[in-house]
mmCIF file of C-alpha atoms in Angstrom:
data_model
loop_
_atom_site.group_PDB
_atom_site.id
_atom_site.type_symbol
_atom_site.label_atom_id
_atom_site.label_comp_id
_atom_site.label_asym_id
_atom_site.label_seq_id
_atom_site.Cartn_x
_atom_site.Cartn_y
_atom_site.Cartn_z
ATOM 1 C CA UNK A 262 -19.136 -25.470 -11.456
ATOM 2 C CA UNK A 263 -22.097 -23.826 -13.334
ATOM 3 C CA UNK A 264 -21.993 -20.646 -15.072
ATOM 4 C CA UNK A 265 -23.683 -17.961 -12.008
ATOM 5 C CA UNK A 266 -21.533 -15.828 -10.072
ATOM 6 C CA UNK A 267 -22.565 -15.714 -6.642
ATOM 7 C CA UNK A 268 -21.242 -12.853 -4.086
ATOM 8 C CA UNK A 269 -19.538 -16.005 -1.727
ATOM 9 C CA UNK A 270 -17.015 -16.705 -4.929
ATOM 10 C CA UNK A 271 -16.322 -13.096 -5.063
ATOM 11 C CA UNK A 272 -15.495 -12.864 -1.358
ATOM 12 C CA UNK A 273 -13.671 -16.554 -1.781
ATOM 13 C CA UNK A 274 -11.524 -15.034 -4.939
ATOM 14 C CA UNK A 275 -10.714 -11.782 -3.153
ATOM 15 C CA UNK A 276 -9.471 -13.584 0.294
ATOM 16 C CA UNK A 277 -7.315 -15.462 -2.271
ATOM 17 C CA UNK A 278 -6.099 -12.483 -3.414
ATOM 18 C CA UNK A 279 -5.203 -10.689 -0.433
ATOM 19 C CA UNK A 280 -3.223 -13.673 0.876
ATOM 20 C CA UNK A 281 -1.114 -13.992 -2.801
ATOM 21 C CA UNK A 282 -0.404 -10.720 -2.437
ATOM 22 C CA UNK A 283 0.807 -10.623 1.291
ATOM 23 C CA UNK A 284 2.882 -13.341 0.049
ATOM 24 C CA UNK A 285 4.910 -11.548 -2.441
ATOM 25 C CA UNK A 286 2.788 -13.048 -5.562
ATOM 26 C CA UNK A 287 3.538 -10.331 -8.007
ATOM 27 C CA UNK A 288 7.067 -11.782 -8.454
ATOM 28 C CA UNK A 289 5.684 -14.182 -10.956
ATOM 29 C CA UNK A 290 4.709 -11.609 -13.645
ATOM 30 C CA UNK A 291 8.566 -11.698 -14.044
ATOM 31 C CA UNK A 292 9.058 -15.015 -15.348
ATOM 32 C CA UNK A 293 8.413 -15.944 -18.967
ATOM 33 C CA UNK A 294 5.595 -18.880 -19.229
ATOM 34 C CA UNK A 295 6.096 -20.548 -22.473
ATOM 35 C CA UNK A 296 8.858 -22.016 -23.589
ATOM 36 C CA UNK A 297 9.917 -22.278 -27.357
ATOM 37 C CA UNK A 298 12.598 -24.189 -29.215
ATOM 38 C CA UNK A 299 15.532 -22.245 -29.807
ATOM 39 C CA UNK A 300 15.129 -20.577 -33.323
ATOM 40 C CA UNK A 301 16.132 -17.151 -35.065
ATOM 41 C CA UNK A 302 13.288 -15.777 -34.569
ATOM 42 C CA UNK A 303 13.647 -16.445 -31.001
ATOM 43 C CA UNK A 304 17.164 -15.161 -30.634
ATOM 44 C CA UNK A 305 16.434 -12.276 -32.315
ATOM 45 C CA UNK A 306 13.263 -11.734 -29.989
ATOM 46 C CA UNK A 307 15.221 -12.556 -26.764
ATOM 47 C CA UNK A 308 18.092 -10.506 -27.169
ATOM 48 C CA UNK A 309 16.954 -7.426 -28.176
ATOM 49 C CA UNK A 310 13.140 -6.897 -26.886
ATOM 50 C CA UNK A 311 12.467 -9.435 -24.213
ATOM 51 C CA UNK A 312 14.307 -7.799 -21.804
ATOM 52 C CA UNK A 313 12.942 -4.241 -22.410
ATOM 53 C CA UNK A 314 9.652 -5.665 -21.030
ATOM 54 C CA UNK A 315 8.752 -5.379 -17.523
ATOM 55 C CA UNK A 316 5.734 -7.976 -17.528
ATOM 56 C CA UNK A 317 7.482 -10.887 -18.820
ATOM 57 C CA UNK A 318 4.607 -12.991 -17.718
ATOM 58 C CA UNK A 319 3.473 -14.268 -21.454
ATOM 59 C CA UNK A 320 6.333 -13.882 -23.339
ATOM 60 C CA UNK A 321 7.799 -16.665 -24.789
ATOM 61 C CA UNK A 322 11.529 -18.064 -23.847
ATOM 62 C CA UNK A 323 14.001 -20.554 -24.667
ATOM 63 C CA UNK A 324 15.060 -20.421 -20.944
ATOM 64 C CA UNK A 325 12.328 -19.751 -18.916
ATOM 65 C CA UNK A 326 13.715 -21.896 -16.666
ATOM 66 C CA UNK A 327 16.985 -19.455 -15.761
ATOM 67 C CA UNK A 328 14.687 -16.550 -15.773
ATOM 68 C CA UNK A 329 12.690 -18.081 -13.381
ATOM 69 C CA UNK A 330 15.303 -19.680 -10.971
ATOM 70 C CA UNK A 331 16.510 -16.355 -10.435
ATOM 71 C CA UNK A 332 13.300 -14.047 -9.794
ATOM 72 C CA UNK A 333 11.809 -17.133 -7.366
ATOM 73 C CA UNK A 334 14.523 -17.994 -5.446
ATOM 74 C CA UNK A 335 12.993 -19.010 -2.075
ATOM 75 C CA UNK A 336 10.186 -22.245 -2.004
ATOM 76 C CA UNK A 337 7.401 -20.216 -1.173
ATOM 77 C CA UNK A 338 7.400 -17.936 -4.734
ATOM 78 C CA UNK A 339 8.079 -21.137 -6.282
ATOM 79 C CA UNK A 340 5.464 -22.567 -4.772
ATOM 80 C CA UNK A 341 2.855 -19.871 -5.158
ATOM 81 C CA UNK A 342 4.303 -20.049 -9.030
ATOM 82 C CA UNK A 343 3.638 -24.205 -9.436
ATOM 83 C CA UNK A 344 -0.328 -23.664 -7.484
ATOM 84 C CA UNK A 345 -1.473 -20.506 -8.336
ATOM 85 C CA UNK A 346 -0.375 -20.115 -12.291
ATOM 86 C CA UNK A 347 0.927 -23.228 -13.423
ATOM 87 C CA UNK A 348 -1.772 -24.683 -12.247
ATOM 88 C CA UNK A 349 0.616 -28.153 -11.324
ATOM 89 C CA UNK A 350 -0.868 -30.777 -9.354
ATOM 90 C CA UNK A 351 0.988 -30.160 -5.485
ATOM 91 C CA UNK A 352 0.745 -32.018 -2.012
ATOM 92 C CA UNK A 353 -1.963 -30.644 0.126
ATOM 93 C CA UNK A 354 0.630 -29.150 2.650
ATOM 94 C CA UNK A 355 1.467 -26.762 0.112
ATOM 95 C CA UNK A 356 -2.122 -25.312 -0.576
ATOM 96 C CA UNK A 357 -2.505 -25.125 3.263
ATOM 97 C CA UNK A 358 0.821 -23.623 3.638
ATOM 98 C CA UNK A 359 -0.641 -20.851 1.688
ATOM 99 C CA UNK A 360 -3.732 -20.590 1.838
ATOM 100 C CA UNK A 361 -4.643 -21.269 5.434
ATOM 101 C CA UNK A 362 -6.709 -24.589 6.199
ATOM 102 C CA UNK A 363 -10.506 -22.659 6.336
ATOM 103 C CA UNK A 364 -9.469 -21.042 3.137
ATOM 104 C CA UNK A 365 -8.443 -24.234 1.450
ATOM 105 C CA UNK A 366 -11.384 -26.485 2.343
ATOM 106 C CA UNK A 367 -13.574 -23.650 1.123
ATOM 107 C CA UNK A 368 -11.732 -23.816 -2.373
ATOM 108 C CA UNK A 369 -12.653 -27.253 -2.285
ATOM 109 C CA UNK A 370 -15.882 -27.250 -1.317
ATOM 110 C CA UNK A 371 -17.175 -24.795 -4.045
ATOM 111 C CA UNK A 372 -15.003 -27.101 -6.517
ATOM 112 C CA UNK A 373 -12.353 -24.643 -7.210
ATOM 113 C CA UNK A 374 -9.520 -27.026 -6.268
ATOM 114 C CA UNK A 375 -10.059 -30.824 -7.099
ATOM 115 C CA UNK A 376 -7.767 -33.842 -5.856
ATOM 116 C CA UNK A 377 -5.748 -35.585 -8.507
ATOM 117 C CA UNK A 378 -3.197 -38.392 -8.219
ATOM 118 C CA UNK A 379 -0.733 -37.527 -5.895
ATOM 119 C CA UNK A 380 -2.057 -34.436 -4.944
ATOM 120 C CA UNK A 381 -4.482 -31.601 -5.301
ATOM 121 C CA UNK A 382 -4.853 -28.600 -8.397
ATOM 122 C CA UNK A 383 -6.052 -25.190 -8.426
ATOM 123 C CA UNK A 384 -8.718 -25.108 -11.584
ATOM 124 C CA UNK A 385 -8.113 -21.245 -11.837
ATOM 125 C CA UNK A 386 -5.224 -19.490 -12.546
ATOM 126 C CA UNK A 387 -4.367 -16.011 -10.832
ATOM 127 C CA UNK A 388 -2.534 -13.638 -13.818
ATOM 128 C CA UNK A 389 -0.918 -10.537 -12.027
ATOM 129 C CA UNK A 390 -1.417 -7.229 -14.342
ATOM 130 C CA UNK A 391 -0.263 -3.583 -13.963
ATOM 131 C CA UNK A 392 -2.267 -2.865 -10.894
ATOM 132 C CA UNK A 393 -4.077 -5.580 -9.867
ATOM 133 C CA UNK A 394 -4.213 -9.815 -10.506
ATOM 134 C CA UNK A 395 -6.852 -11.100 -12.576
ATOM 135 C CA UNK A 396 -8.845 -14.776 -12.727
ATOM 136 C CA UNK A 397 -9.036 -17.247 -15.570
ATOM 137 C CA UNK A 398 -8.915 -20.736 -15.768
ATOM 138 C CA UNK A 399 -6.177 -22.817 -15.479
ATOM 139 C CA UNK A 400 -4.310 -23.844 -19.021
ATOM 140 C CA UNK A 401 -6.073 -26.999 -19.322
ATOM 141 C CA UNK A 402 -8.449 -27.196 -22.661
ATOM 142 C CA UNK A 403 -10.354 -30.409 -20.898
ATOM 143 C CA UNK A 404 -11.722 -28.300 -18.274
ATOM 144 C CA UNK A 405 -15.633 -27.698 -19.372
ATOM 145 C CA UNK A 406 -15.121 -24.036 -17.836
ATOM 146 C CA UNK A 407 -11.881 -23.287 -19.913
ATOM 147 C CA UNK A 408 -11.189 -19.479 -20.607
ATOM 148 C CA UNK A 409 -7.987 -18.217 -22.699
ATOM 149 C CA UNK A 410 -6.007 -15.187 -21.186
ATOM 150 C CA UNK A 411 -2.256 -15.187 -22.785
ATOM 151 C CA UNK A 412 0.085 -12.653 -24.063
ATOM 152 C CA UNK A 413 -1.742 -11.150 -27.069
ATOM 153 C CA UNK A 414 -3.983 -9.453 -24.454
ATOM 154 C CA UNK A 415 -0.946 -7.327 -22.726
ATOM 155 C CA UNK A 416 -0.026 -6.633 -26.148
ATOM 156 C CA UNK A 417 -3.231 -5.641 -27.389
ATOM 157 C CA UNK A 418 -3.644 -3.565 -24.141
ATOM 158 C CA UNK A 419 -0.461 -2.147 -24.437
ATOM 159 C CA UNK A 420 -0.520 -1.165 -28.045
ATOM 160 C CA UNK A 421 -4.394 0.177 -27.079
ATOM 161 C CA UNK A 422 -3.000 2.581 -24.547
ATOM 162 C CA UNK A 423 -0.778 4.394 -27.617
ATOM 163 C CA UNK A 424 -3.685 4.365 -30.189
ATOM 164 C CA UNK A 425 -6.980 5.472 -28.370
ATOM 165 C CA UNK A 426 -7.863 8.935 -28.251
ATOM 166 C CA UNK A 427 -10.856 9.639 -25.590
ATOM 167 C CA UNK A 428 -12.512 12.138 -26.889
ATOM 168 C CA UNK A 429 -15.222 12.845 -24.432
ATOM 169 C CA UNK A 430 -15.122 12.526 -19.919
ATOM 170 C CA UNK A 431 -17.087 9.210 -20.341
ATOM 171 C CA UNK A 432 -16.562 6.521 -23.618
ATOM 172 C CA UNK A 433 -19.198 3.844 -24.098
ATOM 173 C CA UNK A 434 -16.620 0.925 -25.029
ATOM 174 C CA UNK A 435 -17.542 -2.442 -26.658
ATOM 175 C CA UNK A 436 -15.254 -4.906 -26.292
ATOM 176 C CA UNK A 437 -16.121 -8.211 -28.692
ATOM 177 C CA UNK A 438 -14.947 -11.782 -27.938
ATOM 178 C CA UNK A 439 -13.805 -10.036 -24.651
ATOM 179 C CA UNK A 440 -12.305 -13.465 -23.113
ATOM 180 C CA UNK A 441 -12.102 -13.163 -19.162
ATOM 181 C CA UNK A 442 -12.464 -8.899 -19.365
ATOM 182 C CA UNK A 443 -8.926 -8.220 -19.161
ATOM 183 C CA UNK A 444 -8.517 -5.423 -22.167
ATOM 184 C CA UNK A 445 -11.224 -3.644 -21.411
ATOM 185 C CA UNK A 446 -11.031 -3.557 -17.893
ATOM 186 C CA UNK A 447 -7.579 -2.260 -18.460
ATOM 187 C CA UNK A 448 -8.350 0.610 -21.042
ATOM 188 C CA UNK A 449 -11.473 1.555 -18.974
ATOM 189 C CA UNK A 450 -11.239 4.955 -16.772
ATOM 190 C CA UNK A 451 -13.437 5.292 -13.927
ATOM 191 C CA UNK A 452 -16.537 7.446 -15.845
ATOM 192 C CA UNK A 453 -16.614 5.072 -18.800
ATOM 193 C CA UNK A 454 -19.026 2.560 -19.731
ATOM 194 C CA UNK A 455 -17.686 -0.790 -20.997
ATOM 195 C CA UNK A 456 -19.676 -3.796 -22.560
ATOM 196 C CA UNK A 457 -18.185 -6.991 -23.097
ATOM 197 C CA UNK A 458 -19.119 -9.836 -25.078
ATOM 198 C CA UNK A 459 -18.237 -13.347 -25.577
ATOM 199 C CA UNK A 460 -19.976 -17.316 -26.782
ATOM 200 C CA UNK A 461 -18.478 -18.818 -23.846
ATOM 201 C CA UNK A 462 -20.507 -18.271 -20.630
ATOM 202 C CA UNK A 463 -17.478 -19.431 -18.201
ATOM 203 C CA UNK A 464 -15.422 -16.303 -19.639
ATOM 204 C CA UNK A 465 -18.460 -13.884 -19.006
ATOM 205 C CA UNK A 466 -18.297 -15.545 -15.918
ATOM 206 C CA UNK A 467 -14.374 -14.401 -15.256
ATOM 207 C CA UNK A 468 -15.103 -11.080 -16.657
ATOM 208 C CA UNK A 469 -17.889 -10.330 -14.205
ATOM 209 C CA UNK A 470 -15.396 -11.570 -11.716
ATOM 210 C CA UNK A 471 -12.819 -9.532 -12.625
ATOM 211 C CA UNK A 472 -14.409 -6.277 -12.826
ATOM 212 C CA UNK A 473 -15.602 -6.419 -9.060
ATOM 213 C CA UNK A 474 -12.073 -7.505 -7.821
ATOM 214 C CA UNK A 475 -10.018 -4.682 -9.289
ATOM 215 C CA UNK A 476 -13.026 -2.083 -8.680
ATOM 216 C CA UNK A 477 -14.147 -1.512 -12.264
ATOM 217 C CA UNK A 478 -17.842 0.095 -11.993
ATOM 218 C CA UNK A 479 -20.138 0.987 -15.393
ATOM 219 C CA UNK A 480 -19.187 -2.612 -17.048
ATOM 220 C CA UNK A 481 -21.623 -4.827 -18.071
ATOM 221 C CA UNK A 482 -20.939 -8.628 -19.418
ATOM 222 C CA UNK A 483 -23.406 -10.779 -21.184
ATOM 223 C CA UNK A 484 -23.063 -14.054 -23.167
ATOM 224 C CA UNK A 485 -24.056 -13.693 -26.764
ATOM 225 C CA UNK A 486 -22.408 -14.915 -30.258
ATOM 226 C CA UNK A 487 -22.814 -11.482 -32.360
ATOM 227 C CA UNK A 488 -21.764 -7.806 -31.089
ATOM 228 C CA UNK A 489 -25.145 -5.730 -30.758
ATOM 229 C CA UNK A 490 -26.987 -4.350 -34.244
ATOM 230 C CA UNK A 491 -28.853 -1.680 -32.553
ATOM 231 C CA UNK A 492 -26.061 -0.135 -30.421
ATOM 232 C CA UNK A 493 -23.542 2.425 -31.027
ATOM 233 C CA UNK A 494 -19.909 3.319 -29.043
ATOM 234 C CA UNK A 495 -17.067 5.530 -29.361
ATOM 235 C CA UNK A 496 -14.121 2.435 -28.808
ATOM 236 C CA UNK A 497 -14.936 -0.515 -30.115
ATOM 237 C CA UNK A 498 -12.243 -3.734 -29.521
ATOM 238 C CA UNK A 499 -12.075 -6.825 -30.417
ATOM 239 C CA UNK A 500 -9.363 -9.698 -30.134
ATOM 240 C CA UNK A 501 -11.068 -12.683 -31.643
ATOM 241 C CA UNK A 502 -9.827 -16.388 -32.011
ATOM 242 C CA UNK A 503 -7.365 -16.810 -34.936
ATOM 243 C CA UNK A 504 -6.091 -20.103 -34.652
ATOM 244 C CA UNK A 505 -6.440 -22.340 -37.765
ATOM 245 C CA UNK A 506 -7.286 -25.548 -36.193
ATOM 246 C CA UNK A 507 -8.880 -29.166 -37.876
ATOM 247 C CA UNK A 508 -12.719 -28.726 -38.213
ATOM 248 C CA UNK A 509 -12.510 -32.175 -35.737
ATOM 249 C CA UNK A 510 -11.121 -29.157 -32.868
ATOM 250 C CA UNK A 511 -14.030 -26.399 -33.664
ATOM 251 C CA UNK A 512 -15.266 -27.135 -30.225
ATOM 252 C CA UNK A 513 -12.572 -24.804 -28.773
ATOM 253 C CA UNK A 514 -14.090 -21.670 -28.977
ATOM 254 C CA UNK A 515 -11.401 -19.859 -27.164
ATOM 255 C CA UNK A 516 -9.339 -20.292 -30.070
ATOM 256 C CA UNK A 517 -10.888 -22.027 -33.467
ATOM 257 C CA UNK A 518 -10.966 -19.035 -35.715
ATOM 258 C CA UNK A 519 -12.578 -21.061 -38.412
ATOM 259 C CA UNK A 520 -10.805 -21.669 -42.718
ATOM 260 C CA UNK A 521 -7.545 -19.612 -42.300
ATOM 261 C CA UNK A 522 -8.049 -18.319 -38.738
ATOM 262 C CA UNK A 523 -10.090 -15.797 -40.207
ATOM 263 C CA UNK A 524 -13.440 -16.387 -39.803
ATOM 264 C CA UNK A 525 -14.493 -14.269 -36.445
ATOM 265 C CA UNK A 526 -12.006 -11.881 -37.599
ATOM 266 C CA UNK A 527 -13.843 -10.918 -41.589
ATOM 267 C CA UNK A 528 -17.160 -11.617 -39.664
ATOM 268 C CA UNK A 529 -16.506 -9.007 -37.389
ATOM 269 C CA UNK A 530 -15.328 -6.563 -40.145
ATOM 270 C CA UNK A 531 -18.254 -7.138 -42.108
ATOM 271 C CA UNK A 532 -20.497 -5.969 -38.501
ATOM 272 C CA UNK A 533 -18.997 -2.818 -37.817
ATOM 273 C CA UNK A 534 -21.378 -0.346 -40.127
ATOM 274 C CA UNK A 535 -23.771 -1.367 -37.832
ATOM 275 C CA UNK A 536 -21.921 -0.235 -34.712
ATOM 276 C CA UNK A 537 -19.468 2.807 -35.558
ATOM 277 C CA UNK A 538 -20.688 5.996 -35.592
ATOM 278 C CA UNK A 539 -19.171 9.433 -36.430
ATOM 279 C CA UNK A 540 -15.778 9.789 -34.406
ATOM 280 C CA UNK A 541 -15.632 6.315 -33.165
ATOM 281 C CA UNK A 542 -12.436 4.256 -33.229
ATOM 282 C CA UNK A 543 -12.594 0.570 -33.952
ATOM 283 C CA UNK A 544 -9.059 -1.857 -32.489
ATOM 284 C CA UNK A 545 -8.198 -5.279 -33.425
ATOM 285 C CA UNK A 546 -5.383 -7.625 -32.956
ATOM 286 C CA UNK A 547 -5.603 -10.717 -34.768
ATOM 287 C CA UNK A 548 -2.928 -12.569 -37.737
ATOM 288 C CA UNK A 549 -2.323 -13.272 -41.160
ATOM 289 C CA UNK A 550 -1.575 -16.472 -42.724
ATOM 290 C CA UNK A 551 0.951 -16.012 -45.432
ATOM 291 C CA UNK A 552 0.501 -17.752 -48.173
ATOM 292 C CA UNK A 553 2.364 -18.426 -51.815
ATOM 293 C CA UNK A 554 4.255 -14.987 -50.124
ATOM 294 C CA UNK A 555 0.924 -13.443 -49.901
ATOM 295 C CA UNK A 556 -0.397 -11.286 -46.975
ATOM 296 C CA UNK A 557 -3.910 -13.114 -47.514
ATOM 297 C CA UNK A 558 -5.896 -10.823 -44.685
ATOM 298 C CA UNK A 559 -4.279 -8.135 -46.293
ATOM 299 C CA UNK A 560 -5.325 -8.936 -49.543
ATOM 300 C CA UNK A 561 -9.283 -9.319 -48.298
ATOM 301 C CA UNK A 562 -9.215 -6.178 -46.846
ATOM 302 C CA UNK A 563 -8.231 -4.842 -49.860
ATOM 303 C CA UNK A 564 -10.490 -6.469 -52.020
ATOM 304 C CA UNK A 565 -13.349 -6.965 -50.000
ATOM 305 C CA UNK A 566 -13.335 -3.657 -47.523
ATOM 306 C CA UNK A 567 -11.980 -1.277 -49.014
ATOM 307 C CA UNK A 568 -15.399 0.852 -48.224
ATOM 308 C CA UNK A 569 -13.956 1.034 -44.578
ATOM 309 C CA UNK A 570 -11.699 3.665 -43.319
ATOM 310 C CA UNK A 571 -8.366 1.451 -41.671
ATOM 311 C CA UNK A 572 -5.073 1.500 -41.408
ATOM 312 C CA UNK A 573 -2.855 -2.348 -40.892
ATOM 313 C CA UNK A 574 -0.035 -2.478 -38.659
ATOM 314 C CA UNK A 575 2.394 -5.702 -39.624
ATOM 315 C CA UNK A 576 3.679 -5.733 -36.392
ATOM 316 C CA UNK A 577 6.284 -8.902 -36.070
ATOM 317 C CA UNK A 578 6.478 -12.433 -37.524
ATOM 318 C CA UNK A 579 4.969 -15.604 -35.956
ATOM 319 C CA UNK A 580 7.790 -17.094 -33.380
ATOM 320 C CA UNK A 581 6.114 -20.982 -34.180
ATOM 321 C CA UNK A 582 6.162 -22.427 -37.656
ATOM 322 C CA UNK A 583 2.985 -23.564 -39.399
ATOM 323 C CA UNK A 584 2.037 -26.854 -37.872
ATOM 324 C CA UNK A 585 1.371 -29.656 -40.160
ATOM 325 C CA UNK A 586 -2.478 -29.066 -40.573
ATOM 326 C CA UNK A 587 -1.777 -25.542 -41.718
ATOM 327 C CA UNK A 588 0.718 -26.661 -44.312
ATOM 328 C CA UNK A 589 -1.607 -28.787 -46.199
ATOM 329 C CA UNK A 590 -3.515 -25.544 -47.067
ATOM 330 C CA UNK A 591 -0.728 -23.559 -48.214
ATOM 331 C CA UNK A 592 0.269 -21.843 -44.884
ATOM 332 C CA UNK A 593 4.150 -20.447 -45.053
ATOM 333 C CA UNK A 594 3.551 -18.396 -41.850
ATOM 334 C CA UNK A 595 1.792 -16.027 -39.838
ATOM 335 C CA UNK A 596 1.690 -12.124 -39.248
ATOM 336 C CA UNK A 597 0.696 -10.829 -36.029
ATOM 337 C CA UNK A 598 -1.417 -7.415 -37.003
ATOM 338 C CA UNK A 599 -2.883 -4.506 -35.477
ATOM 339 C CA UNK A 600 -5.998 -2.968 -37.497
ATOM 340 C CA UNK A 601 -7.452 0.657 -36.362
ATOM 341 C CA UNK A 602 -10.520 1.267 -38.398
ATOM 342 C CA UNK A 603 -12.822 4.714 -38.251
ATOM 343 C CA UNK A 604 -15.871 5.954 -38.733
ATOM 344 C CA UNK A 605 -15.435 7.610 -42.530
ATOM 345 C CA UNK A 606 -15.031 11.436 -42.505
ATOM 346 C CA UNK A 607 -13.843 14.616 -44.574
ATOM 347 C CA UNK A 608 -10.387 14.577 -43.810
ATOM 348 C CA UNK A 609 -9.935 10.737 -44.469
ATOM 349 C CA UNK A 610 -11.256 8.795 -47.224
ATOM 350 C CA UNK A 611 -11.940 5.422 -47.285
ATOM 351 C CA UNK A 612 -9.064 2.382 -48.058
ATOM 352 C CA UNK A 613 -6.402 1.078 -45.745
ATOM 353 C CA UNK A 614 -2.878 2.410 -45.459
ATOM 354 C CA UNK A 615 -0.086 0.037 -44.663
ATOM 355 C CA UNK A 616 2.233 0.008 -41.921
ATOM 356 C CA UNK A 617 4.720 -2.939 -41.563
ATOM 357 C CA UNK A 618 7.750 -2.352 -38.638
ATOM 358 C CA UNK A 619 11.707 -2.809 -40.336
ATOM 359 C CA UNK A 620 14.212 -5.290 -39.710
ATOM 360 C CA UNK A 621 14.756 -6.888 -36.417
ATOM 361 C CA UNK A 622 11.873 -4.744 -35.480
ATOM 362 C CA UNK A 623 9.570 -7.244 -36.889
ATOM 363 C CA UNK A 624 10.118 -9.343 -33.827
ATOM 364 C CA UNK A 625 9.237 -6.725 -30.917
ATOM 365 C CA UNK A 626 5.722 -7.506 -30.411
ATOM 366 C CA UNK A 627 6.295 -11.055 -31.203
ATOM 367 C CA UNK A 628 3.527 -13.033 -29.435
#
């Protein structure tokens, strides 16, 4: 598949869509995806904040399994479950039983399903949101068109929704290392204009995609490695790669987030005088490796941007230890944060105040 989205995929993607949803597809955002060895963390997590959440489609689980026997309890939602966002490799009755024969063959033909061993795959998988379903690729980092949409997104869009003040009818909105357009699309009324931005052309591709099949108008999407120098907007957000992978793995660009995870994240810090401008509001969700009981982003922002106007939320504690890699550098564990930055102005001065949630709290944004 090459990078250019034509108007037949469009039309292809929303006939898809209209038959998952006839079909009872929004079922699936009830089930848990991931599924984690049973810890503390996890306990705590599970038993006093997973349930609370409606859209359990990302969170994590030490039973998906039970969660998911019980919300798809006839074949077909299981089925549309194993094609459709699991992305498993099924007989070709199944597709068709779903899909339709014309609608299947055309999948194929524009390469969008490919046979495997004992079977056939859908290469995309179909996420369903608050109000509509969006595309991205299916969970498989050998794919050449891989794209990353997971659960730090409906956090980072839910959080968004409790943080961002519109101050005007229409918002020019930047959204950095935008992924497959999902935040933005979500935060964006009707009037506003929204810019996204991301290095990998197969997510611009998504996001371009996306915006036309859940009716979002005034967006824009464009490949590019830096956020614009001679541009300015009122929201600016950004969810960049964090992950603190072997330099041998730097070729995942959906998630290498370069020495520490940090990279993207201090790079895009250091950007933002060149992009906020009086009564502009700046969002990111990212993490903090902890280390000799440190809060190390915590302690760059401090040191090193200080000059910026911020305030750090320590929202929850990693639910995965630090893998092996990450140990040999010092790693204990991870944060998951929320920074707000603004634009500076009389009634604030410049620094960053600290927020950190209590207790058992520390686990209900756990992603």
């Amino acid at each position: 598949m090459n990078n250019t989205l034509k108007k037949e995929h469009i039309h292809l993607f929303a006939r898809t869509i209209k038959v998952l949803m006839s079909k009872g597809y929004p079922e699936i955002k009830k089930v848990p995806l991931r599924k984690y060895p049973k810890s503390r963390h996890l306990d705590i997590y599970e038993s006093k904040f997973a349930s609370l959440e409606i859209n359990r489609v990302f969170q994590a689980s030490s039973v998906p399994e039970l969660i998911r026997d019980k919300v798809l309890s006839e074949d077909l939602s299981k089925s549309l479950y194993y094609c459709f966002f699991l992305n498993h490799t099924k007989p070709k009755k199944d597709f068709i039983e779903i899909l339709g024969q014309n609608l299947f063959v055309d999948f194929c033909k524009h390469g969008f399903i490919e046979g495997k061993v004992g079977g056939f795959r859908c290469l995309f998988r179909f996420v369903p949101a608050k109000m509509g379903i969006y595309v991205t690729s299916a969970f498989d980092r050998k794919l050449p068109n891989f794209t990353y949409l997971s659960y730090d997104s409906f956090i980072f869009a839910r959080l968004l929704s409790g943080h961002i003040t519109f101050k005007s009818k229409i918002a020019s909105i930047l959204d950095y290392c935008c992924g497959v357009g999902y935040v933005g699309l979500e935060i964006k009324r009707d009037n506003d204009f929204l810019l996204g931005i991301d290095v990998n052309p197969y997510a611009v591709w998504n996001s371009k995609l996306n915006a036309v099949l859940n009716g979002h108008k005034n967006s824009d999407f464009i490949c590019k490695a830096e956020p614009p120098k001679d541009r300015y907007f009122d929201i600016i957000i950004c969810n960049p790669p964090y992950i603190f992978l072997p330099l041998s793995e730097s070729n995942k660009i959906d998630s290498y987030g370069g020495e520490y995870g940090l990279e993207l994240t201090l790079r895009f810090l250091e950007s933002l005088s060149k992009c906020l401008k009086i009564d502009s509001q700046c969002f990111m969700i990212t993490r903090s490796p902890i280390i000799s009981g440190e809060d190390y982003l915590l302690k760059i922002l401090n040191e090193k941007f200080s000059y910026l106007c911020g305030e750090y939320f320590y929202l929850c504690d990693s639910l995965s230890d630090p893998s092996s890699h990450e140990e040999r550098y010092g790693i204990e564990g991870y944060r998951q944060v929320f920074l707000k930055v603004f634009s500076k102005s009389n009634e604030r001065q410049s620094g960053w105040i600290f927020h950190a949630s209590e207790g058992d709290e520390k686990f209900r944004y756990a992603f």
